[in-house]
PDB file of C-alpha atoms in Angstrom:
ATOM      1  CA  MET A 737     101.731 430.283 115.400  1.00 50.00           C
ATOM      2  CA  SER A 738     101.861 426.485 115.519  1.00 57.00           C
ATOM      3  CA  ALA A 739      99.283 423.827 114.872  1.00 59.00           C
ATOM      4  CA  GLU A 740      98.520 421.059 117.325  1.00 65.00           C
ATOM      5  CA  PRO A 741      99.471 417.602 116.015  1.00 57.00           C
ATOM      6  CA  MET A 742      96.662 415.196 115.210  1.00 54.00           C
ATOM      7  CA  LEU A 743      96.745 412.405 117.751  1.00 58.00           C
ATOM      8  CA  GLU A 744      93.882 410.321 116.350  1.00 57.00           C
ATOM      9  CA  PRO A 745      93.873 408.491 113.035  1.00 56.00           C
ATOM     10  CA  VAL A 746      92.073 410.397 110.291  1.00 50.00           C
ATOM     11  CA  MET A 747      90.852 407.239 108.583  1.00 54.00           C
ATOM     12  CA  THR A 748      90.175 404.004 110.399  1.00 60.00           C
ATOM     13  CA  GLN A 749      91.284 400.733 108.852  1.00 73.00           C
ATOM     14  CA  GLN A 750      88.403 398.998 107.096  1.00 77.00           C
ATOM     15  CA  ASP A 751      88.299 395.249 106.588  1.00 83.00           C
ATOM     16  CA  PRO A 752      88.628 394.588 102.834  1.00 84.00           C
ATOM     17  CA  ILE A 753      85.701 392.167 102.926  1.00 85.00           C
ATOM     18  CA  ASP A 754      83.425 394.910 104.302  1.00 87.00           C
ATOM     19  CA  LEU A 755      84.713 397.294 101.629  1.00 86.00           C
ATOM     20  CA  LEU A 756      83.958 394.801  98.839  1.00 86.00           C
ATOM     21  CA  ILE A 757      80.472 394.176 100.238  1.00 88.00           C
ATOM     22  CA  ALA A 758      79.796 397.944 100.276  1.00 88.00           C
ATOM     23  CA  ILE A 759      80.955 398.264  96.655  1.00 88.00           C
ATOM     24  CA  GLU A 760      78.710 395.361  95.577  1.00 87.00           C
ATOM     25  CA  GLU A 761      75.713 396.863  97.398  1.00 89.00           C
ATOM     26  CA  ALA A 762      76.276 400.301  95.819  1.00 90.00           C
ATOM     27  CA  SER A 763      76.297 398.902  92.281  1.00 85.00           C
ATOM     28  CA  THR A 764      73.101 398.785  90.252  1.00 83.00           C
ATOM     29  CA  THR A 765      74.404 395.835  88.199  1.00 78.00           C
ATOM     30  CA  PRO A 766      75.951 392.560  89.379  1.00 78.00           C
ATOM     31  CA  ILE A 767      79.712 393.011  89.842  1.00 82.00           C
ATOM     32  CA  ARG A 768      82.532 391.091  91.457  1.00 82.00           C
ATOM     33  CA  PRO A 769      84.919 393.567  93.091  1.00 86.00           C
ATOM     34  CA  GLU A 770      88.359 392.320  94.101  1.00 86.00           C
ATOM     35  CA  TYR A 771      90.935 393.481  96.640  1.00 84.00           C
ATOM     36  CA  VAL A 772      94.415 393.411  95.096  1.00 83.00           C
ATOM     37  CA  GLU A 773      97.558 394.746  96.776  1.00 81.00           C
ATOM     38  CA  GLY A 774      95.659 397.114  99.039  1.00 80.00           C
ATOM     39  CA  MET A 775      93.310 398.437  96.354  1.00 84.00           C
ATOM     40  CA  ALA A 776      89.683 397.621  95.592  1.00 85.00           C
ATOM     41  CA  ILE A 777      89.117 397.124  91.865  1.00 86.00           C
ATOM     42  CA  VAL A 778      86.149 396.119  89.730  1.00 87.00           C
ATOM     43  CA  PRO A 779      87.402 394.099  86.755  1.00 82.00           C
ATOM     44  CA  PRO A 780      85.288 393.725  83.618  1.00 79.00           C
ATOM     45  CA  ALA A 781      82.726 390.931  83.675  1.00 73.00           C
ATOM     46  CA  PRO A 782      84.205 387.592  82.634  1.00 67.00           C
ATOM     47  CA  ASN A 783      83.288 386.223  79.241  1.00 71.00           C
ATOM     48  CA  ASP A 784      83.605 382.776  77.656  1.00 75.00           C
ATOM     49  CA  ASN A 785      87.351 383.200  77.039  1.00 82.00           C
ATOM     50  CA  HIS A 786      87.876 384.013  80.716  1.00 76.00           C
ATOM     51  CA  ASN A 787      85.827 381.032  81.855  1.00 76.00           C
ATOM     52  CA  ASP A 788      87.691 378.702  79.486  1.00 84.00           C
ATOM     53  CA  GLY A 789      91.059 379.912  80.794  1.00 86.00           C
ATOM     54  CA  ALA A 790      89.936 379.676  84.421  1.00 82.00           C
ATOM     55  CA  PHE A 791      88.740 376.112  83.870  1.00 85.00           C
ATOM     56  CA  GLU A 792      92.040 375.109  82.224  1.00 90.00           C
ATOM     57  CA  LEU A 793      94.041 376.599  85.095  1.00 87.00           C
ATOM     58  CA  SER A 794      91.789 374.914  87.654  1.00 85.00           C
ATOM     59  CA  PHE A 795      92.198 371.574  85.871  1.00 88.00           C
ATOM     60  CA  GLN A 796      96.007 371.908  85.856  1.00 90.00           C
ATOM     61  CA  PHE A 797      96.124 372.716  89.580  1.00 88.00           C
ATOM     62  CA  ARG A 798      93.864 369.768  90.436  1.00 87.00           C
ATOM     63  CA  ALA A 799      95.902 367.421  88.222  1.00 91.00           C
ATOM     64  CA  ALA A 800      98.995 368.547  90.155  1.00 91.00           C
ATOM     65  CA  GLY A 801      97.360 367.532  93.443  1.00 89.00           C
ATOM     66  CA  HIS A 802      95.931 370.838  94.703  1.00 82.00           C
ATOM     67  CA  ARG A 803      92.495 369.575  95.731  1.00 78.00           C
ATOM     68  CA  LEU A 804      91.041 372.880  97.016  1.00 74.00           C
ATOM     69  CA  VAL A 805      91.126 374.550  93.600  1.00 74.00           C
ATOM     70  CA  GLY A 806      87.832 374.742  91.751  1.00 67.00           C
ATOM     71  CA  MET A 807      85.486 376.970  89.819  1.00 68.00           C
ATOM     72  CA  GLY A 808      83.527 379.666  91.634  1.00 62.00           C
ATOM     73  CA  ASN A 809      85.207 379.087  94.995  1.00 53.00           C
ATOM     74  CA  GLY A 810      86.205 382.125  97.002  1.00 57.00           C
ATOM     75  CA  TYR A 811      88.895 382.018  99.667  1.00 59.00           C
ATOM     76  CA  ARG A 812      90.094 384.637 102.114  1.00 64.00           C
ATOM     77  CA  ALA A 813      93.803 385.003 102.792  1.00 67.00           C
ATOM     78  CA  ALA A 814      94.473 386.283 106.310  1.00 72.00           C
ATOM     79  CA  HIS A 815      97.403 387.479 108.381  1.00 78.00           C
ATOM     80  CA  LYS A 816      98.244 385.585 111.592  1.00 83.00           C
ATOM     81  CA  ASP A 817      96.255 388.127 113.618  1.00 84.00           C
ATOM     82  CA  GLY A 818      93.125 387.343 111.586  1.00 75.00           C
ATOM     83  CA  THR A 819      92.984 390.524 109.506  1.00 74.00           C
ATOM     84  CA  THR A 820      92.291 390.033 105.827  1.00 67.00           C
ATOM     85  CA  MET A 821      95.161 390.123 103.350  1.00 65.00           C
ATOM     86  CA  GLY A 822      92.797 389.735 100.433  1.00 61.00           C
ATOM     87  CA  PRO A 823      90.174 387.468  98.964  1.00 57.00           C
ATOM     88  CA  ALA A 824      91.246 385.068  96.254  1.00 56.00           C
ATOM     89  CA  HIS A 825      88.954 383.753  93.552  1.00 50.00           C
ATOM     90  CA  PRO A 826      90.465 381.011  91.425  1.00 47.00           C
TER      91      PRO A 826
END
């Protein structure tokens, strides 16, 4: 007895942005899910120490000439074919 091979994908590829939106919508509290190395994670909510560190890092990048760095900006990194590599939140 032999089984027929599966010729169709079991799970379709989902755009990470759509996945993060679904996670946000399913949560009863405000969260900021992130997509890191192929995995969706929900880090703990930032506190004052986090915000202070993020501001310092942002300031250092801007002082070095990286003008697109700021607070609260979200960017999407994409492959050449337009699929999402992952969102980045400085």
